[in-house]
mmCIF file of C-alpha atoms in Angstrom:
data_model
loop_
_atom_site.group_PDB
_atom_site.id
_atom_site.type_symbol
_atom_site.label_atom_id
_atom_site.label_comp_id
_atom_site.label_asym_id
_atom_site.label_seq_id
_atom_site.Cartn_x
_atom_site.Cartn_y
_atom_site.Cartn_z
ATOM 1 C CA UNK Z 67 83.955 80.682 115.185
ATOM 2 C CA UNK Z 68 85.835 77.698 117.269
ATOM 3 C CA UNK Z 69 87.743 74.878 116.580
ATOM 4 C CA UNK Z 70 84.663 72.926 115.153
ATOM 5 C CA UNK Z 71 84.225 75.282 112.787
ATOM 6 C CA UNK Z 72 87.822 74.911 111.752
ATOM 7 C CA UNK Z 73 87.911 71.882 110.957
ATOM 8 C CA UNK Z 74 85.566 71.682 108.585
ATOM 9 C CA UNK Z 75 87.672 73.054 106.178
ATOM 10 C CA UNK Z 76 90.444 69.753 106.455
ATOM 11 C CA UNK Z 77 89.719 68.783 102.353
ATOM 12 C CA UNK Z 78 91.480 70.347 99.502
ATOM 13 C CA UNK Z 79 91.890 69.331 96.031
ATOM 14 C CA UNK Z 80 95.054 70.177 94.624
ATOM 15 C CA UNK Z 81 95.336 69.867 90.548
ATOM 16 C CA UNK Z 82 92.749 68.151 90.708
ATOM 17 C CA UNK Z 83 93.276 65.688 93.269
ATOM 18 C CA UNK Z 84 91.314 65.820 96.526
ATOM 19 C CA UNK Z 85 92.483 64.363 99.589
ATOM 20 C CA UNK Z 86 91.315 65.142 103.431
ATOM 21 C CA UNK Z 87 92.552 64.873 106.999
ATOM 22 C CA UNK Z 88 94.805 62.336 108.006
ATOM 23 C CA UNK Z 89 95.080 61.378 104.341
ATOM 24 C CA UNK Z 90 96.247 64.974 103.427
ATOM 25 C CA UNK Z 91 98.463 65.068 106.581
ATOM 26 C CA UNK Z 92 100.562 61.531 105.539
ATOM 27 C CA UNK Z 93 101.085 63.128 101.843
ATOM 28 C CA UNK Z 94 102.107 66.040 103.027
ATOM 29 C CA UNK Z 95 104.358 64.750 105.435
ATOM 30 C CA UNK Z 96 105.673 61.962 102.455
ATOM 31 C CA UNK Z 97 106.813 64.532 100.516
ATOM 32 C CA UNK Z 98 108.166 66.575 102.290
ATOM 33 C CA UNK Z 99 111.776 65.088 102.228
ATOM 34 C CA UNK Z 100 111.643 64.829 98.066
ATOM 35 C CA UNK Z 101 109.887 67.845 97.218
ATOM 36 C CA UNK Z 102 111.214 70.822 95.570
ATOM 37 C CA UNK Z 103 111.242 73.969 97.728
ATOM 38 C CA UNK Z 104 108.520 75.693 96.873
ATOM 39 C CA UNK Z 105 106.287 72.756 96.914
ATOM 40 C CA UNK Z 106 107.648 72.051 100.544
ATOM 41 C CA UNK Z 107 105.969 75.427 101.500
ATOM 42 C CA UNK Z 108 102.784 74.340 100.592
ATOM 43 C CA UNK Z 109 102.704 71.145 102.242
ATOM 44 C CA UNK Z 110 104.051 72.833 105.394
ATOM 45 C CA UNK Z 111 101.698 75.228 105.762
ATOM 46 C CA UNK Z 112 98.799 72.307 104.716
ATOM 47 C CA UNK Z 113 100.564 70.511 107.840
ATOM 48 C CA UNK Z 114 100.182 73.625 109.415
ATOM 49 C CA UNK Z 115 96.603 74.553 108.421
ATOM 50 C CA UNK Z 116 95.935 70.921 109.489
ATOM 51 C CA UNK Z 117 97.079 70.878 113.387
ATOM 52 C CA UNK Z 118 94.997 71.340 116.257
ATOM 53 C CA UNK Z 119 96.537 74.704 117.028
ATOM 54 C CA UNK Z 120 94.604 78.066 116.355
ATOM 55 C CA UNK Z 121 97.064 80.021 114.795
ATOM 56 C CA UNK Z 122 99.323 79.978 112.056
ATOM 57 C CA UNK Z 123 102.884 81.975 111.396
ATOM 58 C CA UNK Z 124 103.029 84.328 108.688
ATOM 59 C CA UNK Z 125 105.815 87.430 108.450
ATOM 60 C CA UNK Z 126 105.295 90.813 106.719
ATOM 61 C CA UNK Z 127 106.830 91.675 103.712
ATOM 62 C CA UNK Z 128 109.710 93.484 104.823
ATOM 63 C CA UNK Z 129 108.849 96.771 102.745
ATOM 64 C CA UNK Z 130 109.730 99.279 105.589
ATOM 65 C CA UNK Z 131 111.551 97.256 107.615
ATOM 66 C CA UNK Z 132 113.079 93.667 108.513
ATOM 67 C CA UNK Z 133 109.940 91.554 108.322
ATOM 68 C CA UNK Z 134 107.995 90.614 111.141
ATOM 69 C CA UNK Z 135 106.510 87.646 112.770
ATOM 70 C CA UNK Z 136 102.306 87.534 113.086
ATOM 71 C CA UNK Z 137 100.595 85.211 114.479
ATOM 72 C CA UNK Z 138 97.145 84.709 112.837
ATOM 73 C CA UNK Z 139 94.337 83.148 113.640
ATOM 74 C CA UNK Z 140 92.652 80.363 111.982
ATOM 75 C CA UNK Z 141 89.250 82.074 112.227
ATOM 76 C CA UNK Z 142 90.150 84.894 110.410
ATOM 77 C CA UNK Z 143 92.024 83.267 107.776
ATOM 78 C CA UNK Z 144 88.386 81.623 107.166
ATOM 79 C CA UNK Z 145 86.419 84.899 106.912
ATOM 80 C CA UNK Z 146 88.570 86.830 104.864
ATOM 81 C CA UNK Z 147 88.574 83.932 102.454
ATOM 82 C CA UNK Z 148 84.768 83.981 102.795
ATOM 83 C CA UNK Z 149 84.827 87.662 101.589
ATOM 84 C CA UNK Z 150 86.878 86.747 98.633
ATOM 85 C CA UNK Z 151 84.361 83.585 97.998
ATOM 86 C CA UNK Z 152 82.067 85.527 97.446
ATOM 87 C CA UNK Z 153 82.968 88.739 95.956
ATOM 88 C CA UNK Z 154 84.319 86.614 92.859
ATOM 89 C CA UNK Z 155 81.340 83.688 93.153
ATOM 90 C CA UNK Z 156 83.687 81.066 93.476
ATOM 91 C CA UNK Z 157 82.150 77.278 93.939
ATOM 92 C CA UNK Z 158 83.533 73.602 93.953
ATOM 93 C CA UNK Z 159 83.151 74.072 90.143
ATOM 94 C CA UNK Z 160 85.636 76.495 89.763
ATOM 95 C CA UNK Z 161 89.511 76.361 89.160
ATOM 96 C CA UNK Z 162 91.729 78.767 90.904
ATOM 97 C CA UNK Z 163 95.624 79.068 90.559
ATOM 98 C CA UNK Z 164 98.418 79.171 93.090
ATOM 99 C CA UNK Z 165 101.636 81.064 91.324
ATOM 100 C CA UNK Z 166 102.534 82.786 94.722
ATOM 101 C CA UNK Z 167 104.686 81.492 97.176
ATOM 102 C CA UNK Z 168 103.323 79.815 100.229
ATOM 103 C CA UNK Z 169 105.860 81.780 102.332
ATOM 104 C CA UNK Z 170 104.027 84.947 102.377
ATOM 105 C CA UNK Z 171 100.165 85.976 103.026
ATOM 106 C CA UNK Z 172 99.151 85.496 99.481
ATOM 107 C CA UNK Z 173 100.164 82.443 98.757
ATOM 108 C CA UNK Z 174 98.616 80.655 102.155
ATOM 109 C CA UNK Z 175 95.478 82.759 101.164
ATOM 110 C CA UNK Z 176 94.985 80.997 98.295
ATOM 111 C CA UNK Z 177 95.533 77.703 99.966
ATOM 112 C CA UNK Z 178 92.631 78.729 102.756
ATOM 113 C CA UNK Z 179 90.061 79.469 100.172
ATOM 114 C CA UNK Z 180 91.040 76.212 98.246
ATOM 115 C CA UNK Z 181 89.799 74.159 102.012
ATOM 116 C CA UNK Z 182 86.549 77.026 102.042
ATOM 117 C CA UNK Z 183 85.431 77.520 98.795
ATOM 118 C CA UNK Z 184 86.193 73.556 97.830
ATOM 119 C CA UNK Z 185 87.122 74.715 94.176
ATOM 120 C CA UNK Z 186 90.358 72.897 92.544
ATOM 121 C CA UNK Z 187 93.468 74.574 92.943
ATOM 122 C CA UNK Z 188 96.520 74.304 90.874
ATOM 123 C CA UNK Z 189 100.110 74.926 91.995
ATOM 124 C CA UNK Z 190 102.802 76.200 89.681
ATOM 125 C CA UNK Z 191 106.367 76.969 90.810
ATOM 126 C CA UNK Z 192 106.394 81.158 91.807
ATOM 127 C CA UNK Z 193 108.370 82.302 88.447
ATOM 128 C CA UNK Z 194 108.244 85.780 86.540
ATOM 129 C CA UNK Z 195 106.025 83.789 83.871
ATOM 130 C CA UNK Z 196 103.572 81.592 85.940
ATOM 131 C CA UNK Z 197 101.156 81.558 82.680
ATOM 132 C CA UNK Z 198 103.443 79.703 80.491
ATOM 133 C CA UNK Z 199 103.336 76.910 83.113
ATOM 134 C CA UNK Z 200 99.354 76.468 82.605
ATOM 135 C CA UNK Z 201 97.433 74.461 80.080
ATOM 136 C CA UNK Z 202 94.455 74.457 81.654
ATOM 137 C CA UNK Z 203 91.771 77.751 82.131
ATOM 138 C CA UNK Z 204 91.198 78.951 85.376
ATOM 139 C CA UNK Z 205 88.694 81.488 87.243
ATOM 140 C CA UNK Z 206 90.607 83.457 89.240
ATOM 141 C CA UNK Z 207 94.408 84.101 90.287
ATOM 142 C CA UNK Z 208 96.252 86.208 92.691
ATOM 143 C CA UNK Z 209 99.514 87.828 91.297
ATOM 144 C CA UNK Z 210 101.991 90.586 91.596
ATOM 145 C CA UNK Z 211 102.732 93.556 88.998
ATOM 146 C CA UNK Z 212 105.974 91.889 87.622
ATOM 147 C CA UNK Z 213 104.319 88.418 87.086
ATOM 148 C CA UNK Z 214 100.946 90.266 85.040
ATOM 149 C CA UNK Z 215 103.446 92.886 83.258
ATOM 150 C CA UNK Z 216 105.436 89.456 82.180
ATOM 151 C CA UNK Z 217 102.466 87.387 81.048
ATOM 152 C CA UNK Z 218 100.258 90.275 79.094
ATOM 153 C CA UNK Z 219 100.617 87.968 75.730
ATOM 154 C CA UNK Z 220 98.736 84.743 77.835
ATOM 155 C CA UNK Z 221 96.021 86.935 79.208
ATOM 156 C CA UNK Z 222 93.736 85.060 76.001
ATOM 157 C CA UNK Z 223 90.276 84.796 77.842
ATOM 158 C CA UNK Z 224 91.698 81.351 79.948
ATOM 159 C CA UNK Z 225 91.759 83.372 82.915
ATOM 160 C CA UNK Z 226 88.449 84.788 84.287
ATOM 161 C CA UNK Z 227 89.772 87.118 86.983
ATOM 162 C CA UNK Z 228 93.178 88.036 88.369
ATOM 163 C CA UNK Z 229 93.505 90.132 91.428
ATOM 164 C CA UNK Z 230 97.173 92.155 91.895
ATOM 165 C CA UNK Z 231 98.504 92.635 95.490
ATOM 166 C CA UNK Z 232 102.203 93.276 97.065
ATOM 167 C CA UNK Z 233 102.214 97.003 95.780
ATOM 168 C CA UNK Z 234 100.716 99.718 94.220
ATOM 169 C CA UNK Z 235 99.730 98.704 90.048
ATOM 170 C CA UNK Z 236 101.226 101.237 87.531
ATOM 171 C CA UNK Z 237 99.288 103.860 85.342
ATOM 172 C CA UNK Z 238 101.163 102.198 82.500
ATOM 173 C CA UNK Z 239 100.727 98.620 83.461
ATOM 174 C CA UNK Z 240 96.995 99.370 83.817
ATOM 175 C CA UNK Z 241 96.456 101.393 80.517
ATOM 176 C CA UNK Z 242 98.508 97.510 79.133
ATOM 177 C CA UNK Z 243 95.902 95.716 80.788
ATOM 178 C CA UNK Z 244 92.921 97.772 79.246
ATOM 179 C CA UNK Z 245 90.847 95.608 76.599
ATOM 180 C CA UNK Z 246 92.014 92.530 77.488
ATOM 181 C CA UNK Z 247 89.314 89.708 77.885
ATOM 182 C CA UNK Z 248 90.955 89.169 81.795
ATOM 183 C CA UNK Z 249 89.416 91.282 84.441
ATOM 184 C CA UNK Z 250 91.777 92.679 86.694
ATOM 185 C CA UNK Z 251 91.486 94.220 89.745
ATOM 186 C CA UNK Z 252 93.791 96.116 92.014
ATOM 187 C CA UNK Z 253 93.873 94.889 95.925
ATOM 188 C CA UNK Z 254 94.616 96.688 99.086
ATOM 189 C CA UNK Z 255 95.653 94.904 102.617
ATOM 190 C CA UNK Z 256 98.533 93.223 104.381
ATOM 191 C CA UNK Z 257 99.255 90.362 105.798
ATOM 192 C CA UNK Z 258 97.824 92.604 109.369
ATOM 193 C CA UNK Z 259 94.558 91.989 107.688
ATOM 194 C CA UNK Z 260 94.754 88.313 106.556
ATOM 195 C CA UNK Z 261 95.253 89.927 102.612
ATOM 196 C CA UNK Z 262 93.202 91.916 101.760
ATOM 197 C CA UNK Z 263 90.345 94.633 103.204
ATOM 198 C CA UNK Z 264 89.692 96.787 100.052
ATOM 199 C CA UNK Z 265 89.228 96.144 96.248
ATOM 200 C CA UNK Z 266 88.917 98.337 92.932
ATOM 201 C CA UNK Z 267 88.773 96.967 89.139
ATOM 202 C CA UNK Z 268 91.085 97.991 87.099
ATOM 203 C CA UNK Z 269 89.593 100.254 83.777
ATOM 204 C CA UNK Z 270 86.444 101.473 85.980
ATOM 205 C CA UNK Z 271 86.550 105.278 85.714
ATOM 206 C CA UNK Z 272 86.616 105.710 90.084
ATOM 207 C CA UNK Z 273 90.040 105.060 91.342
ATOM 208 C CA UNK Z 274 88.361 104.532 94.519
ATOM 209 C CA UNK Z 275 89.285 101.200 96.716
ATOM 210 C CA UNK Z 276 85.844 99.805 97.884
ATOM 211 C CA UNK Z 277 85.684 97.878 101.114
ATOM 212 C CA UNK Z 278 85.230 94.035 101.178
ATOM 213 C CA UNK Z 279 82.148 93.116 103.250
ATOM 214 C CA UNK Z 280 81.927 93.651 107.131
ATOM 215 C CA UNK Z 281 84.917 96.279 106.654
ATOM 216 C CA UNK Z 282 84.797 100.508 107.248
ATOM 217 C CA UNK Z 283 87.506 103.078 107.054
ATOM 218 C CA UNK Z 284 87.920 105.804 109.061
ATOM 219 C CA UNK Z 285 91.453 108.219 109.328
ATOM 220 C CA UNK Z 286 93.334 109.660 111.974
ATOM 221 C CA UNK Z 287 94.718 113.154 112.607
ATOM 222 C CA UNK Z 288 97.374 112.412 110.147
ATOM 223 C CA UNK Z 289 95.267 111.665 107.179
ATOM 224 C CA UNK Z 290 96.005 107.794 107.882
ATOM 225 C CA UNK Z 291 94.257 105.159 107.109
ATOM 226 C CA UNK Z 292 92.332 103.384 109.712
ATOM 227 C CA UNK Z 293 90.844 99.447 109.523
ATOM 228 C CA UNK Z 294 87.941 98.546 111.517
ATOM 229 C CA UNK Z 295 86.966 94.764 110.495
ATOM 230 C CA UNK Z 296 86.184 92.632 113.769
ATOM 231 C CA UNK Z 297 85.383 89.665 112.014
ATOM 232 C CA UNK Z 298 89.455 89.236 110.859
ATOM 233 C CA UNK Z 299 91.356 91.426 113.383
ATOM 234 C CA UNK Z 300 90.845 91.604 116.923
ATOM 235 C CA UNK Z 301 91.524 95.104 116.701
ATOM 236 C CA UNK Z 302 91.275 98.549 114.527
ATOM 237 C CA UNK Z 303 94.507 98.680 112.459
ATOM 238 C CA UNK Z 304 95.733 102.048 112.236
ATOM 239 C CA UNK Z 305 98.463 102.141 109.128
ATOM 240 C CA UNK Z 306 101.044 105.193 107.739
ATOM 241 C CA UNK Z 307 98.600 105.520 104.574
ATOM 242 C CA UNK Z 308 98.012 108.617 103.852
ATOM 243 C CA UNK Z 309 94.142 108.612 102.149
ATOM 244 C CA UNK Z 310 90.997 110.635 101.038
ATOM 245 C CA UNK Z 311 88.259 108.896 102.630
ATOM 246 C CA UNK Z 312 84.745 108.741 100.672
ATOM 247 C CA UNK Z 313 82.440 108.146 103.320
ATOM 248 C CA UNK Z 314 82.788 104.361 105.488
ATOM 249 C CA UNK Z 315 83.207 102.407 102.504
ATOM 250 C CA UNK Z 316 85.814 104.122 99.864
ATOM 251 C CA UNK Z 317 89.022 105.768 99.956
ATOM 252 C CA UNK Z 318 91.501 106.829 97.591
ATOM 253 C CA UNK Z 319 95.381 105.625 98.082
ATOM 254 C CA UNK Z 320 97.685 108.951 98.314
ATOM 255 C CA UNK Z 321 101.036 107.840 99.766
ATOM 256 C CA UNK Z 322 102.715 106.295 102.990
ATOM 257 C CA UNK Z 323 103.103 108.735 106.187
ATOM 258 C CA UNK Z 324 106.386 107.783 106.829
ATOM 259 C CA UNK Z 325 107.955 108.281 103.050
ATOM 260 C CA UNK Z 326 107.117 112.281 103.327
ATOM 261 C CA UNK Z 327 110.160 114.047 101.985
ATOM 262 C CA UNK Z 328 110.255 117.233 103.935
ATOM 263 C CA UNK Z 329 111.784 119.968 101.535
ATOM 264 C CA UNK Z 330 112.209 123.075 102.873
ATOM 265 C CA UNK Z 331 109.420 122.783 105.121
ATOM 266 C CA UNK Z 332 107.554 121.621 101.996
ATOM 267 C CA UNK Z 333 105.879 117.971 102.365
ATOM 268 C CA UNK Z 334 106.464 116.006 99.258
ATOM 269 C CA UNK Z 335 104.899 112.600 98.865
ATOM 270 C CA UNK Z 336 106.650 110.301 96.451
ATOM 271 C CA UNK Z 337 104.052 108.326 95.229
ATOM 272 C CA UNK Z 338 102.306 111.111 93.782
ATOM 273 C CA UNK Z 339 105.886 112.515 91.914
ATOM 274 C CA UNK Z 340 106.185 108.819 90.886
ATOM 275 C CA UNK Z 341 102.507 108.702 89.401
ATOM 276 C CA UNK Z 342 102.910 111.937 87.536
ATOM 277 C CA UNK Z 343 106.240 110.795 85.912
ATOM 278 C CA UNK Z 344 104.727 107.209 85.143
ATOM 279 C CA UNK Z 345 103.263 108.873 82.242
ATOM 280 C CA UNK Z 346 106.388 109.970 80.499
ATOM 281 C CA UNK Z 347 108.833 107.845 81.791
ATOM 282 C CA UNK Z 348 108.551 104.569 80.591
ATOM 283 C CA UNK Z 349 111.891 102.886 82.848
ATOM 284 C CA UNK Z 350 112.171 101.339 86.178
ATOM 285 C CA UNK Z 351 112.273 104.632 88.754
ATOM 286 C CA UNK Z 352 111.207 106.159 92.039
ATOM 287 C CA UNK Z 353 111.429 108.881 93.540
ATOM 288 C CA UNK Z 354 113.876 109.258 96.808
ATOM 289 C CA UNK Z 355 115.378 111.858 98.677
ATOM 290 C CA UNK Z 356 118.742 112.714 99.675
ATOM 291 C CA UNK Z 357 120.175 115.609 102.808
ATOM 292 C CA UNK Z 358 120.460 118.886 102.017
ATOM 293 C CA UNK Z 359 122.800 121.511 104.106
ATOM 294 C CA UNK Z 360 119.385 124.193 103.367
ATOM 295 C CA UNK Z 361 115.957 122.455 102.723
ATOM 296 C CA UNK Z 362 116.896 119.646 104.839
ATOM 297 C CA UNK Z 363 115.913 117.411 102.251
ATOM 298 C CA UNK Z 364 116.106 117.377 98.226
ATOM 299 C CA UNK Z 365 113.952 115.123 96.000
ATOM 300 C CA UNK Z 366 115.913 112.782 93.591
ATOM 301 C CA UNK Z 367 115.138 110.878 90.728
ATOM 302 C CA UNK Z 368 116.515 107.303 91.040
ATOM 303 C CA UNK Z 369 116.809 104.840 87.790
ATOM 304 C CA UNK Z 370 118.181 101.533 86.904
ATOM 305 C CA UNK Z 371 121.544 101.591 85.638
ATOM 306 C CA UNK Z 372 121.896 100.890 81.611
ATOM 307 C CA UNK Z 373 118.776 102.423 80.775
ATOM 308 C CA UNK Z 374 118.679 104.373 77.579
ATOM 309 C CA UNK Z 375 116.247 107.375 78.079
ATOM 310 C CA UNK Z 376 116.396 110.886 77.632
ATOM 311 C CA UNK Z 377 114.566 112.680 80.353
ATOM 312 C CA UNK Z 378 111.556 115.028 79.865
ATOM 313 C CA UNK Z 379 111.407 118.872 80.813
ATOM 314 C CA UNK Z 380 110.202 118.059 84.573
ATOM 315 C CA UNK Z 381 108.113 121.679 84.946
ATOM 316 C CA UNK Z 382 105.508 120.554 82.191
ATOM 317 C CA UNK Z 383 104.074 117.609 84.436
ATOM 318 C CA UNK Z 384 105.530 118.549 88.218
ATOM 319 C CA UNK Z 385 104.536 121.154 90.355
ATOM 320 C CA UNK Z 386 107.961 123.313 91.292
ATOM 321 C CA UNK Z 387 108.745 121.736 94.620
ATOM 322 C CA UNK Z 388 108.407 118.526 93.090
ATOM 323 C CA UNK Z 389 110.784 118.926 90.572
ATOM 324 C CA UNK Z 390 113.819 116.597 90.906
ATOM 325 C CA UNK Z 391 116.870 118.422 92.033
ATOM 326 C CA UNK Z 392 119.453 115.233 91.003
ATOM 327 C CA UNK Z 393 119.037 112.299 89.049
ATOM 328 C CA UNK Z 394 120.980 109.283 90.924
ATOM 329 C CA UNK Z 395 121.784 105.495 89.017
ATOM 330 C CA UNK Z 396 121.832 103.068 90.579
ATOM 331 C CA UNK Z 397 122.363 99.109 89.656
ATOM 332 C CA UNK Z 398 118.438 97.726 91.129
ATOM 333 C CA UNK Z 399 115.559 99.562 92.484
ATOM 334 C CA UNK Z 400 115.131 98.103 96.218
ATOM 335 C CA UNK Z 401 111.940 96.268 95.694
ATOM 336 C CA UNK Z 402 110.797 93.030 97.734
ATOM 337 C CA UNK Z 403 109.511 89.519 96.327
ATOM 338 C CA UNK Z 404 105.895 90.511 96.501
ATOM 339 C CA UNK Z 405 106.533 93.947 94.698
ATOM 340 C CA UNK Z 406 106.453 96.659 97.139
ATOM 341 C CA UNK Z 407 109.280 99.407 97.312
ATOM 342 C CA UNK Z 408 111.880 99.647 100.247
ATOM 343 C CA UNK Z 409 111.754 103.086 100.727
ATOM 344 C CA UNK Z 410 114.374 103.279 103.800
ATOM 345 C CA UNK Z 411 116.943 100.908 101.451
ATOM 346 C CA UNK Z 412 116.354 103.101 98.758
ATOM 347 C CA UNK Z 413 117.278 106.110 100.194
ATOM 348 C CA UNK Z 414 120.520 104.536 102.251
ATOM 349 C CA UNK Z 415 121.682 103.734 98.536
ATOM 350 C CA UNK Z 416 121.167 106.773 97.141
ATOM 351 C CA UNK Z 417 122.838 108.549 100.078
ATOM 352 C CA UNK Z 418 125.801 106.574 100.151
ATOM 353 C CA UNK Z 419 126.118 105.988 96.687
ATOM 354 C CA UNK Z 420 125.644 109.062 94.556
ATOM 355 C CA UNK Z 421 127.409 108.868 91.305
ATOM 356 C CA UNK Z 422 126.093 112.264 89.766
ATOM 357 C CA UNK Z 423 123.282 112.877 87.040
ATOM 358 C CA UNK Z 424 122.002 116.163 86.275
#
């Protein structure tokens, strides 16, 4: 796929205006000066969707570390919009909408797919509450946990199909979502992979992730997860996420490699503490870690500060080494803009913090 390939994806209509080329490019550039930010993210990256260069600039989330700068190409923007395309049916008939901001991999992924799939797309400031802005239905949506937990009362059969990136979704936010006439699924992928490589619906009874098309898994010696998909990265991505692998095509999210909490020689992931507590603990928490003079390391229950909870007899849903030997406050869980923990911020609080708990 070259550069004539690329630009024939130079129209887009945006709510419900189309415009193409050098037409697009003077808008863009017009409003630039007057438009609020998060508009002004849009048009740049239209300006830079638009140039004769092959690659655009995106930067990682930031989730385990300071974010980082990726170059992607063009090319592979275009298939991995193609797998979406399709996997939802989208046409020029359709209505998508943009409530994600253009900064991150999300938010120019919906902008690609507008120029592919040709379908309107409408553009709402990024808020906690993007539904209340809409008047209009739409077909499909990309959005993070806090922004579908927020808008549960406008999920009224308007929108067709919402997918949910930027972290992992909640057993309690997807028991909330069960029944409603949206269909919702779970996505897995980073902005590595052009968003994402693997999909699963929420409410189906497999909690497997199923591979989009022209996509395998394999793992490495550490359990990890790896990415082959040649048509959107040059080369096999190897991540720190720990999986069960069912077969080429399926795999089952456990936990990152590099959040292990080592206790006592005893390997503790946190994600799977934080799943079995989800379902008795109904308050913003994780699970951290903080030294130990013996084991090394000691698990620790971390919550938001002014919550009123009384806390549940640990042994009845945790095996014993999971068990939370402290319980630490602290004023905000470390989480980024698109949702996913900061593991390494969360546990520099909690060491250098601790204000006592049980």
């Amino acid at each position: 796929m070259g550069q004539n390939i690329i630009n024939q994806f130079q129209r887009i209509s945006l709510n419900g205006v189309v415009r193409e080329g050098e037409q697009l490019k003077h808008f863009c550039l017009q409003e630039l000066d007057q438009a609020p930010e998060w508009l002004v993210h849009i048009y740049r990256f239209i300006l830079e969707w638009l140039s004769p260069e092959d690659t655009v600039v995106a930067y990682t989330s930031g989730s385990t570390g300071t974010p980082k700068k990726v170059n992607l190409q063009k090319k592979h923007m275009i298939a991995s919009a193609r797998k979406t395309i399709n996997y939802f049916g989208l046409t020029a008939d359709h209505a998508a909408l943009l409530c994600l901001s253009a900064n991150y991999i999300a938010g120019k992924m919906m902008l690609v797919r507008a120029f592919v799939g040709g379908f309107n797309l409408l553009c709402v400031e990024p808020s906690g509450t993007p539904l209340k802005q809409l008047s209009t239905p739409v077909d499909f949506v990309a959005m993070v946990s806090l922004q579908v937990f927020n808008s549960l009362n406008d999920f009224n059969g308007d929108i067709k199909d919402v997918i949910i990136g930027g972290g992992t979704v909640s057993s309690a936010l997807k028991t909330q979502l069960l029944g409603l006439p949206t269909r919702f699924y779970e996505t897995y992928g980073m902005t590595e992979t052009v968003s994402h490589v693997a999909i699963r619906k929420i409410g189906e009874k497999e909690s497997f992730f199923r591979a989009m098309s022209n996509v395998v898994f394999e793992q490495d010696e550490r359990s990890c997860l790896k990415i082959i998909a040649p048509d959107i990265c040059p080369e096999n991505i190897i991540t720190n996420d720990i999986v069960e692998l069912i077969g080429k095509k399926e795999f089952k999210f456990v936990g990152r490699y590099d959040n292990i909490i080592n206790s006592g020689g005893v390997k503790i992931i946190p994600e799977e503490v934080e799943k079995k507590l989800a379902k008795v603990l109904d308050v913003p928490f994780l699970i951290s870690s903080m030294s130990h003079e013996k084991l090394g390391e000691q698990v620790v229950l971390v919550v938001e500060e002014g919550q009123d909870l009384s806390f549940p007899d640990f042994s009845l849903y945790l095996l014993k080494y999971q068990i939370p030997k402290k319980i630490v406050f602290i004023p905000k869980l470390p989480i980024t803009n698109t949702g996913k923990v900061r593991r390494k911020v969360l546990k520099s609080i909690v060491e250098s913090n601790y204000k006592g708990g049980n």
